[in-house]
Coordinates of C-alpha atoms in Angstrom, one line a residue:
X1 CA 37.8 -1.8 11.6
X2 CA 39.2 0.1 8.8
X3 CA 42.2 2.9 9.2
X4 CA 40.6 6.1 9.9
X5 CA 43.7 8.4 10.5
X6 CA 44.4 9.5 6.8
X7 CA 43.2 13.2 5.7
X8 CA 41.4 13.0 2.4
X9 CA 43.1 15.8 0.2
X10 CA 40.3 16.8 -2.1
X11 CA 40.6 19.5 -4.5
X12 CA 39.1 23.1 -4.2
X13 CA 37.0 23.9 -7.3
X14 CA 36.6 27.7 -7.5
X15 CA 33.0 28.6 -9.4
X16 CA 34.2 32.0 -10.2
X17 CA 37.4 31.1 -12.0
X18 CA 37.8 32.6 -15.4
X19 CA 39.7 29.5 -16.8
X20 CA 36.7 27.1 -17.2
X21 CA 38.5 24.6 -19.0
X22 CA 41.4 24.5 -16.7
X23 CA 38.9 24.2 -13.6
X24 CA 36.8 21.5 -15.7
X25 CA 39.9 19.3 -16.0
X26 CA 40.8 19.5 -12.4
X27 CA 37.0 18.6 -11.4
X28 CA 37.3 15.8 -13.8
X29 CA 40.1 14.3 -12.1
X30 CA 38.4 14.8 -8.5
X31 CA 35.1 13.0 -10.0
X32 CA 37.3 10.1 -11.4
X33 CA 39.7 9.6 -8.5
X34 CA 37.5 10.0 -5.5
X35 CA 34.0 11.8 -6.5
X36 CA 34.3 14.0 -3.5
X37 CA 35.6 17.8 -3.8
X38 CA 35.1 21.2 -2.4
X39 CA 33.7 24.5 -4.0
X40 CA 34.3 27.9 -3.2
X41 CA 32.9 31.4 -4.4
X42 CA 29.8 29.5 -4.8
X43 CA 27.2 32.5 -4.3
X44 CA 25.8 31.5 -1.0
X45 CA 26.2 34.3 1.7
X46 CA 28.3 33.7 4.7
X47 CA 25.6 35.3 6.8
X48 CA 23.1 33.1 5.5
X49 CA 25.3 29.9 6.7
X50 CA 25.4 31.3 10.0
X51 CA 21.3 31.9 10.3
X52 CA 20.9 28.7 8.6
X53 CA 22.7 26.7 11.4
X54 CA 21.4 28.8 14.2
X55 CA 17.6 28.1 12.8
X56 CA 18.3 24.4 12.4
X57 CA 19.7 24.2 16.2
X58 CA 16.5 25.9 17.2
X59 CA 14.4 23.2 15.6
X60 CA 16.2 20.4 16.8
X61 CA 16.2 21.7 20.3
X62 CA 12.5 21.8 20.4
X63 CA 10.8 19.2 22.6
X64 CA 10.4 15.8 20.9
X65 CA 6.6 16.2 20.6
X66 CA 6.8 19.5 18.9
X67 CA 9.3 17.9 16.4
X68 CA 6.9 14.6 15.9
X69 CA 3.9 16.9 14.7
X70 CA 6.0 17.4 11.3
X71 CA 6.9 13.6 11.3
X72 CA 7.8 12.5 7.9
X73 CA 5.6 9.9 6.6
X74 CA 3.8 9.8 3.5
X75 CA 4.9 13.4 3.0
X76 CA 8.0 14.5 1.0
X77 CA 9.2 16.8 3.7
X78 CA 9.1 16.8 7.7
X79 CA 11.3 15.4 10.6
X80 CA 12.9 12.1 10.9
X81 CA 13.8 10.9 14.5
X82 CA 16.8 9.3 15.9
X83 CA 17.2 5.9 14.8
X84 CA 14.6 5.9 12.3
X85 CA 16.8 5.0 9.6
X86 CA 19.8 2.6 9.1
X87 CA 21.8 3.5 6.0
X88 CA 23.9 0.3 6.2
X89 CA 21.5 -2.3 6.9
X90 CA 24.0 -4.8 7.5
X91 CA 24.8 -3.4 10.8
X92 CA 23.5 -4.9 14.1
X93 CA 22.4 -1.8 15.3
X94 CA 18.6 -0.2 15.9
X95 CA 19.5 2.7 13.6
X96 CA 21.9 5.6 12.8
X97 CA 21.9 8.1 16.0
X98 CA 20.9 11.3 13.8
X99 CA 18.0 13.3 13.1
X100 CA 16.8 15.4 10.2
X101 CA 14.3 17.6 8.5
X102 CA 13.6 17.7 4.7
X103 CA 12.6 20.3 2.5
X104 CA 11.4 19.5 -1.0
X105 CA 11.6 21.7 -4.2
X106 CA 9.9 25.1 -3.9
X107 CA 8.6 25.4 -7.3
X108 CA 4.9 26.2 -7.4
X109 CA 3.5 22.7 -8.0
X110 CA 5.5 20.7 -5.3
X111 CA 6.0 23.5 -2.7
X112 CA 2.5 22.8 -1.2
X113 CA 3.7 19.4 -0.1
X114 CA 6.3 20.7 2.1
X115 CA 5.7 21.0 5.9
X116 CA 7.0 24.1 8.0
X117 CA 7.6 24.6 11.8
X118 CA 5.0 26.9 13.5
X119 CA 6.0 30.5 12.9
X120 CA 5.1 31.1 16.6
X121 CA 7.6 29.0 17.9
X122 CA 10.4 29.8 14.8
X123 CA 9.5 32.7 13.1
X124 CA 12.5 33.4 10.8
X125 CA 12.7 29.3 10.2
X126 CA 11.0 29.1 6.9
X127 CA 12.6 32.3 5.2
X128 CA 15.9 31.4 6.1
X129 CA 15.3 27.8 5.0
X130 CA 14.0 29.1 1.3
X131 CA 16.5 31.6 1.1
X132 CA 19.4 29.0 1.6
X133 CA 17.3 26.4 -0.5
X134 CA 17.4 28.8 -3.5
X135 CA 21.1 30.0 -3.3
X136 CA 22.4 26.6 -2.7
X137 CA 20.4 25.3 -5.7
X138 CA 21.8 28.2 -7.9
X139 CA 25.2 26.8 -6.8
X140 CA 24.3 23.4 -7.7
X141 CA 23.0 24.5 -11.3
X142 CA 26.3 26.2 -11.8
X143 CA 28.4 23.3 -10.8
X144 CA 26.5 21.2 -13.2
X145 CA 27.3 23.4 -16.2
X146 CA 31.4 22.9 -14.9
X147 CA 30.5 19.1 -14.7
X148 CA 29.1 19.1 -18.4
X149 CA 32.8 20.6 -19.4
X150 CA 34.5 18.1 -17.3
X151 CA 32.7 15.3 -19.6
X152 CA 33.5 17.1 -22.8
X153 CA 29.9 18.3 -23.2
X154 CA 28.4 21.7 -24.0
X155 CA 28.2 23.5 -20.7
X156 CA 24.4 23.7 -21.1
X157 CA 24.0 19.9 -21.6
X158 CA 22.3 19.0 -18.5
X159 CA 19.5 22.0 -19.2
X160 CA 19.3 21.0 -22.8
X161 CA 18.3 17.4 -22.3
X162 CA 16.0 18.2 -19.4
X163 CA 17.7 17.2 -16.4
X164 CA 16.8 20.7 -14.9
X165 CA 13.3 21.0 -16.4
X166 CA 12.4 21.3 -13.5
X167 CA 15.3 20.3 -11.2
X168 CA 14.2 18.4 -8.1
X169 CA 16.4 19.6 -5.1
X170 CA 15.5 17.8 -1.7
X171 CA 17.4 19.9 1.1
X172 CA 18.1 17.9 4.4
X173 CA 19.0 19.5 7.7
X174 CA 20.8 16.8 9.8
X175 CA 21.8 17.0 13.7
X176 CA 24.1 14.5 15.0
X177 CA 24.0 14.6 18.9
X178 CA 27.1 14.5 21.1
X179 CA 28.4 11.0 20.9
X180 CA 31.3 9.3 22.3
X181 CA 34.4 9.1 20.4
X182 CA 35.8 6.3 22.6
X183 CA 33.4 3.9 21.6
X184 CA 33.4 4.3 17.7
X185 CA 33.6 1.1 15.7
X186 CA 32.1 0.0 12.5
X187 CA 28.7 -0.2 14.4
X188 CA 28.4 2.9 16.1
X189 CA 28.1 5.6 13.5
X190 CA 26.1 8.9 13.2
X191 CA 25.4 8.0 9.7
X192 CA 26.6 4.5 8.5
X193 CA 28.2 3.8 5.2
X194 CA 26.3 4.6 2.2
X195 CA 26.4 6.4 -1.4
X196 CA 23.8 9.1 -2.3
X197 CA 21.2 8.1 -4.9
X198 CA 21.1 11.5 -7.2
X199 CA 23.1 13.5 -9.7
X200 CA 25.2 15.4 -7.1
X201 CA 25.3 16.3 -3.1
X202 CA 26.1 19.8 -1.9
X203 CA 26.9 19.6 1.7
X204 CA 27.3 22.6 4.4
X205 CA 28.5 21.7 7.8
X206 CA 29.0 23.8 11.0
X207 CA 32.8 22.9 11.1
X208 CA 32.8 19.8 13.5
X209 CA 34.5 16.8 11.9
X210 CA 33.2 13.5 11.3
X211 CA 32.8 13.0 7.8
X212 CA 34.8 10.1 6.2
X213 CA 35.1 8.7 2.5
X214 CA 36.4 5.1 1.3
X215 CA 37.6 5.3 -2.0
X216 CA 37.5 1.6 -2.7
X217 CA 34.5 0.0 -1.1
X218 CA 35.6 -3.7 -2.1
X219 CA 38.8 -3.8 -0.3
X220 CA 39.1 -5.3 2.8
X221 CA 39.9 -3.9 5.2
X222 CA 38.3 -0.8 3.9
X223 CA 40.1 2.5 4.3
X224 CA 38.5 5.6 5.6
X225 CA 39.7 9.1 5.1
X226 CA 38.7 12.3 7.2
X227 CA 37.1 14.9 5.3
X228 CA 38.6 18.3 6.9
X229 CA 36.3 21.4 7.1
X230 CA 37.3 24.3 5.0
X231 CA 36.0 27.5 5.9
X232 CA 33.3 28.9 3.5
X233 CA 33.5 26.0 1.3
X234 CA 30.7 23.4 0.3
X235 CA 31.7 19.6 0.1
X236 CA 30.3 18.1 -3.0
X237 CA 30.1 14.5 -3.8
X238 CA 28.8 12.4 -7.0
X239 CA 25.7 10.3 -6.7
X240 CA 24.7 7.0 -8.0
X241 CA 22.8 8.4 -11.0
X242 CA 25.8 10.3 -12.4
X243 CA 28.0 7.3 -11.7
X244 CA 25.6 5.5 -13.9
X245 CA 25.6 8.2 -16.4
X246 CA 29.0 8.5 -16.9
X247 CA 29.6 4.4 -17.2
X248 CA 31.2 4.4 -13.9
X249 CA 34.1 7.0 -15.1
X250 CA 32.9 9.6 -12.2
X251 CA 32.5 7.7 -9.0
X252 CA 29.9 7.7 -6.4
X253 CA 31.7 7.1 -3.1
X254 CA 31.0 5.3 0.0
X255 CA 30.8 7.8 3.1
X256 CA 30.0 8.0 6.6
X257 CA 29.8 10.3 9.6
X258 CA 31.7 9.0 13.0
X259 CA 31.0 10.6 16.4
X260 CA 33.7 13.1 17.4
X261 CA 32.2 14.0 21.0
X262 CA 30.5 16.8 20.0
X263 CA 27.3 17.9 18.3
X264 CA 27.4 18.3 14.7
X265 CA 24.9 20.0 12.5
X266 CA 25.0 19.8 8.5
X267 CA 22.7 20.5 5.6
X268 CA 22.7 18.4 2.6
X269 CA 21.2 19.3 -0.8
X270 CA 20.2 16.4 -3.0
X271 CA 20.1 17.7 -6.7
X272 CA 18.2 15.1 -8.8
X273 CA 16.7 15.0 -12.6
X274 CA 12.8 15.5 -12.7
X275 CA 10.3 12.5 -12.7
X276 CA 10.5 10.1 -15.7
X277 CA 13.8 11.6 -17.2
X278 CA 15.8 8.8 -19.0
X279 CA 19.3 8.2 -18.0
X280 CA 21.8 6.3 -20.7
X281 CA 25.1 6.1 -20.9
X282 CA 26.8 9.3 -22.4
X283 CA 28.5 9.2 -25.7
X284 CA 31.5 10.6 -24.2
X285 CA 32.0 7.8 -21.7
X286 CA 31.8 4.8 -23.8
X287 CA 33.3 3.2 -26.6
X288 CA 33.6 -0.1 -28.5
X289 CA 36.4 -1.2 -26.0
X290 CA 34.5 0.5 -23.3
X291 CA 30.8 -0.4 -23.8
X292 CA 27.9 0.8 -21.4
X293 CA 27.9 -1.2 -18.2
X294 CA 24.5 0.0 -17.0
X295 CA 21.0 -0.2 -18.8
X296 CA 18.9 2.7 -19.6
X297 CA 16.7 3.6 -16.8
X298 CA 14.3 6.3 -15.6
X299 CA 15.1 8.3 -12.7
X300 CA 12.5 9.4 -10.3
X301 CA 12.5 12.3 -7.7
X302 CA 12.8 12.2 -4.0
X303 CA 15.7 11.8 -1.6
X304 CA 17.0 8.5 -0.6
X305 CA 15.1 6.5 1.9
X306 CA 17.8 4.5 2.9
X307 CA 16.0 2.1 5.5
X308 CA 16.8 -1.0 3.7
X309 CA 13.8 -3.5 3.6
X310 CA 11.6 -0.7 4.8
X311 CA 10.7 0.7 1.5
X312 CA 6.9 1.0 0.8
X313 CA 4.9 1.9 -2.2
X314 CA 2.4 3.9 0.2
X315 CA -0.3 5.2 -2.2
X316 CA -3.5 3.1 -3.3
X317 CA -2.1 1.3 -6.0
X318 CA -5.6 0.8 -7.8
X319 CA -6.8 4.5 -7.5
X320 CA -3.7 6.3 -8.5
X321 CA -1.5 4.5 -10.5
X322 CA -2.2 6.7 -13.6
X323 CA -2.0 9.9 -12.2
X324 CA 1.0 12.2 -12.5
X325 CA 1.3 13.6 -9.1
X326 CA 4.5 13.8 -7.2
X327 CA 3.5 10.5 -5.0
X328 CA 3.9 8.8 -8.2
X329 CA 7.2 9.6 -8.2
X330 CA 8.0 8.5 -4.6
X331 CA 6.4 5.1 -5.5
X332 CA 8.8 4.9 -8.4
X333 CA 11.7 6.0 -6.7
X334 CA 11.1 3.5 -3.8
X335 CA 10.2 0.6 -6.3
X336 CA 13.3 1.2 -8.5
X337 CA 15.8 1.3 -5.6
X338 CA 14.2 -1.5 -3.9
X339 CA 14.4 -3.7 -6.9
X340 CA 17.9 -2.8 -7.7
X341 CA 19.3 -2.9 -4.2
X342 CA 17.6 -6.0 -2.7
X343 CA 14.6 -7.2 -4.8
X344 CA 12.3 -7.1 -1.8
X345 CA 9.5 -4.5 -0.7
X346 CA 6.4 -4.1 0.8
X347 CA 3.3 -2.9 -0.7
X348 CA 0.3 -1.1 1.2
X349 CA -3.1 0.1 0.1
X350 CA -3.2 -3.0 -2.2
X351 CA -6.8 -3.7 -2.3
X352 CA -7.1 -6.8 -0.2
X353 CA -9.5 -6.4 2.7
X354 CA -8.1 -7.0 6.3
X355 CA -11.0 -9.0 7.3
X356 CA -10.2 -11.2 4.4
X357 CA -6.8 -11.8 5.5
X358 CA -7.9 -12.9 8.9
X359 CA -10.5 -15.3 7.2
X360 CA -7.7 -16.8 4.9
X361 CA -5.5 -17.6 7.7
X362 CA -8.2 -19.0 9.9
X363 CA -9.5 -21.4 7.2
X364 CA -5.6 -22.4 6.3
X365 CA -4.9 -23.3 10.0
X366 CA -8.2 -25.4 9.7
X367 CA -6.9 -27.1 6.6
X368 CA -3.5 -27.9 8.2
X369 CA -4.8 -29.2 11.3
X370 CA -6.8 -32.0 9.6
X371 CA -5.4 -35.5 10.2
X372 CA -2.9 -36.5 7.9
X373 CA -4.9 -39.0 5.9
X374 CA -7.3 -36.2 5.1
X375 CA -4.3 -34.1 3.7
X376 CA -2.9 -36.9 1.8
X377 CA -6.1 -37.4 -0.2
X378 CA -5.3 -34.3 -1.9
X379 CA -1.5 -35.0 -2.3
X380 CA 0.1 -32.9 -5.2
X381 CA 1.4 -35.0 -7.7
X382 CA 1.2 -34.1 -11.4
X383 CA -1.9 -31.8 -10.8
X384 CA -1.6 -28.1 -10.6
X385 CA -3.0 -28.1 -7.0
X386 CA -3.1 -30.0 -3.9
X387 CA -1.1 -31.0 -0.7
X388 CA 2.6 -31.1 -0.1
X389 CA 3.5 -32.9 3.1
X390 CA 6.4 -32.2 5.6
X391 CA 9.8 -32.7 4.1
X392 CA 8.5 -33.3 0.6
X393 CA 10.8 -30.6 -1.1
X394 CA 14.1 -29.0 -0.3
X395 CA 14.5 -25.8 -1.7
X396 CA 18.4 -25.7 -1.2
X397 CA 19.7 -29.3 -2.4
X398 CA 23.2 -29.0 -1.0
X399 CA 22.0 -29.3 2.6
X400 CA 22.2 -32.9 4.2
X401 CA 18.6 -32.7 5.7
X402 CA 15.7 -34.9 4.8
X403 CA 13.9 -31.8 3.4
X404 CA 12.4 -28.6 4.6
X405 CA 10.1 -28.9 7.5
X406 CA 6.9 -27.2 6.0
X407 CA 3.4 -28.4 4.5
X408 CA 1.7 -26.3 1.8
X409 CA -1.4 -26.4 -0.6
X410 CA -1.1 -24.9 -4.1
X411 CA -4.3 -23.6 -5.9
X412 CA -3.5 -22.8 -9.5
X413 CA -5.3 -20.0 -12.0
X414 CA -9.0 -19.6 -11.6
X415 CA -9.9 -19.0 -15.1
X416 CA -12.0 -21.5 -17.0
X417 CA -9.7 -23.5 -19.0
X418 CA -7.8 -24.3 -15.9
X419 CA -10.1 -24.2 -13.4
X420 CA -11.0 -27.9 -13.2
X421 CA -7.7 -28.7 -12.6
X422 CA -7.7 -27.3 -8.9
X423 CA -8.6 -29.8 -5.9
X424 CA -10.5 -28.6 -3.2
X425 CA -10.7 -30.1 0.6
X426 CA -14.1 -31.6 1.6
X427 CA -17.0 -28.8 2.2
X428 CA -18.0 -31.0 5.1
X429 CA -14.5 -30.6 6.7
X430 CA -14.0 -27.0 5.9
X431 CA -17.1 -25.5 4.4
X432 CA -15.8 -21.9 4.0
X433 CA -12.3 -22.9 2.7
X434 CA -13.0 -22.7 -1.0
X435 CA -14.7 -19.3 -1.0
X436 CA -12.3 -17.7 1.1
X437 CA -9.2 -19.1 -0.9
X438 CA -11.1 -18.1 -4.2
X439 CA -11.6 -14.6 -2.7
X440 CA -8.4 -14.0 -1.5
X441 CA -7.1 -15.1 -4.9
X442 CA -8.8 -12.7 -6.9
X443 CA -7.9 -9.8 -4.8
X444 CA -4.2 -10.2 -4.2
X445 CA -4.1 -11.3 -8.2
X446 CA -5.6 -7.8 -8.8
X447 CA -3.1 -6.2 -6.5
X448 CA -0.3 -8.2 -8.5
X449 CA -1.6 -6.6 -11.9
X450 CA -1.6 -3.2 -10.3
X451 CA 2.1 -3.5 -9.3
X452 CA 3.1 -4.9 -12.7
X453 CA 1.9 -1.9 -14.2
X454 CA 4.3 0.3 -11.6
X455 CA 7.1 -1.9 -12.3
X456 CA 6.7 -1.3 -16.0
X457 CA 6.8 2.5 -15.3
X458 CA 9.8 1.8 -13.1
X459 CA 11.6 0.2 -16.2
X460 CA 10.8 3.3 -18.3
X461 CA 8.2 1.5 -20.2
X462 CA 4.5 2.0 -20.9
X463 CA 2.5 1.2 -18.0
X464 CA 0.7 -1.6 -20.2
X465 CA 3.6 -3.2 -21.1
X466 CA 3.3 -6.7 -19.8
X467 CA -0.2 -6.8 -20.8
X468 CA 0.6 -5.7 -24.4
X469 CA 3.4 -8.2 -24.7
X470 CA 0.9 -11.1 -23.7
X471 CA 2.5 -11.8 -20.2
X472 CA -1.0 -11.4 -18.5
X473 CA -2.9 -13.2 -21.3
X474 CA -3.9 -14.9 -19.3
X475 CA -1.8 -14.4 -16.1
X476 CA -0.6 -17.7 -14.4
X477 CA -1.2 -16.9 -10.7
X478 CA -0.4 -19.7 -8.1
X479 CA -1.4 -19.3 -4.6
X480 CA 0.6 -21.2 -2.1
X481 CA -0.8 -21.8 1.6
X482 CA 2.2 -22.7 3.6
X483 CA 2.6 -23.9 7.3
X484 CA 5.7 -24.1 9.4
X485 CA 5.1 -26.2 12.5
X486 CA 6.8 -24.7 15.6
X487 CA 10.6 -25.3 15.5
X488 CA 13.1 -25.3 18.5
X489 CA 14.9 -21.8 17.7
X490 CA 17.8 -22.9 20.0
X491 CA 18.8 -25.3 17.3
X492 CA 18.8 -23.0 14.4
X493 CA 21.8 -23.6 11.9
X494 CA 22.1 -23.4 8.1
X495 CA 21.1 -27.1 8.2
X496 CA 17.6 -26.5 10.1
X497 CA 15.5 -24.4 8.3
X498 CA 11.5 -23.9 7.6
X499 CA 12.2 -23.1 3.8
X500 CA 15.9 -23.4 3.1
X501 CA 17.6 -20.8 0.8
X502 CA 16.3 -20.0 -2.5
X503 CA 15.0 -17.5 -5.1
X504 CA 11.6 -17.8 -6.8
X505 CA 11.3 -18.4 -10.4
X506 CA 8.6 -16.4 -11.7
X507 CA 8.0 -12.6 -12.3
X508 CA 6.9 -11.3 -9.0
X509 CA 5.7 -13.0 -5.5
X510 CA 3.2 -11.5 -3.1
X511 CA 3.7 -13.0 0.4
X512 CA 1.1 -12.2 2.9
X513 CA 2.2 -13.5 6.7
X514 CA 0.2 -14.0 10.1
X515 CA 2.9 -11.9 11.6
X516 CA 5.0 -14.6 13.0
X517 CA 8.8 -13.7 12.1
X518 CA 11.3 -16.0 10.2
X519 CA 11.8 -14.6 6.7
X520 CA 15.1 -13.5 5.9
X521 CA 17.0 -12.1 2.6
X522 CA 20.6 -12.2 1.9
X523 CA 21.4 -9.5 -0.8
X524 CA 24.7 -11.1 -2.0
X525 CA 24.5 -14.7 -2.6
X526 CA 28.0 -15.3 -3.6
X527 CA 29.6 -13.4 -0.3
X528 CA 31.2 -15.7 2.3
X529 CA 30.1 -15.6 5.0
X530 CA 26.6 -14.9 3.8
X531 CA 24.8 -12.2 5.4
X532 CA 21.0 -12.6 6.3
X533 CA 18.9 -9.6 7.4
X534 CA 15.4 -10.3 9.3
X535 CA 12.3 -8.9 7.4
X536 CA 10.1 -7.5 9.9
X537 CA 6.4 -7.7 9.8
X538 CA 4.4 -4.7 8.8
X539 CA 1.0 -4.8 9.8
X540 CA -1.3 -4.8 6.7
X541 CA 1.4 -4.8 4.1
X542 CA 2.2 -7.3 1.6
X543 CA 5.9 -8.7 1.2
X544 CA 7.0 -8.8 -2.5
X545 CA 10.3 -10.0 -4.0
X546 CA 11.4 -10.0 -7.7
X547 CA 11.4 -13.5 -9.3
X548 CA 14.2 -15.2 -11.5
X549 CA 12.3 -14.4 -14.9
X550 CA 12.2 -10.5 -14.0
X551 CA 16.2 -10.6 -13.0
X552 CA 16.7 -12.2 -16.4
X553 CA 14.0 -9.9 -18.2
X554 CA 15.9 -6.9 -16.9
X555 CA 19.3 -7.9 -17.8
X556 CA 20.2 -8.1 -14.0
X557 CA 19.0 -4.7 -13.2
X558 CA 16.5 -5.9 -10.9

């Protein structure tokens, strides 16, 4: 556990100061050194702070069944229960012990997507939250003018380039129940270690301590500094977008919340640019000797869903891919973040029939249950398709094993010029096998094509990019049915694996499973010891991962 007894000596930025250039210089230094600072004279009424936390406490004191009526699922706003997210997915905990409520942007086209508690239960809740939302957003806009000066830009820079046209502010109310400070360690945290996704975050607290920052995330052991409460001040930190925008000059710093034995309430405004806003290195932050470190990318607008692998493209791909709704923005956010951070995510509403899944796995079981001599009649040698027996491949050739204990069957593309290269089991033995596999092959390929359109948008390209450059002319989809015989979990080690460690070669892989766990991912392949995370089954979802080809195509961004 890193040292935590230090006090973070953060500068105080006066938004009303008359010498704006001197203030901007102080701000610049703070953003370079730590990425955290306070702002005062920000225009938010002191009485409004009091009402904000009073109403926040009233909501979080409601019975759980009342709060869950506003559960945040597909909506941008709403309630998230205790332990429903884990910001640091490397921890061995069930989730972060905090609950929260999101309120999205208030401008007209998005306002109706917000959810609100019952006026009968909390008559003053909505007007209080809307008033605070507007005042804190105004403070954020003023701060961005000062940040522009700190970057040697015109003070209206962010407005002129469209980063505030319109702004996308997400207010998040947070409640940390009373924790036991005596059991604090790196696994027991109110909010585990993370950085924020957007441009800037403006944080108001009720005065209870707990926030800590770590200036050097790669240093071991990490050194954590307590951020003291400053009465009337708002804590501000730089987000990932601004770090990339400034070529790493301004820092998006790791932070967390630790238990102090008291309840804690806070309200964070995440200020993001509008959907499809293009971010590339600022001219004032790069040079010949300091070239751009990050590729140009398109931002998306929603607050950070930091639940690691549980990132989903929730809306129907086929029906809504080309619509410019806010849910598009949610897809893009989750997709971009998932591809950058881990390269794995789920897709749902993908168009593959539920009944077809059941038939697919039923027919797959029938084939792998055949006698070995029957399966070996279709052995895959030089052909596109066919059977591969147990131990016939070893994905990690550094292991001292005879091979991976799995068997499989490949089916290549179904279009005419390659169709005849596929091999099929005897219709007498498995009469429904071929039509079932062909039907699934076509449906999952359709889902893959829809997903590639979305990936193109996530890369700030035309949605037909992959089609236009010939990457799908024709596509080359290979379906692989896999069977992992029952293994002994007690003998699991790095040498005994169903499929040893590997990455996939192609563009994307779409994986359907029968629900039996076993898949794991390692985000940092070069870290020692490697940290492996279990990928849970999500009913009806397909697991997708980025392949080597797409990693190279995106210059390592994905």
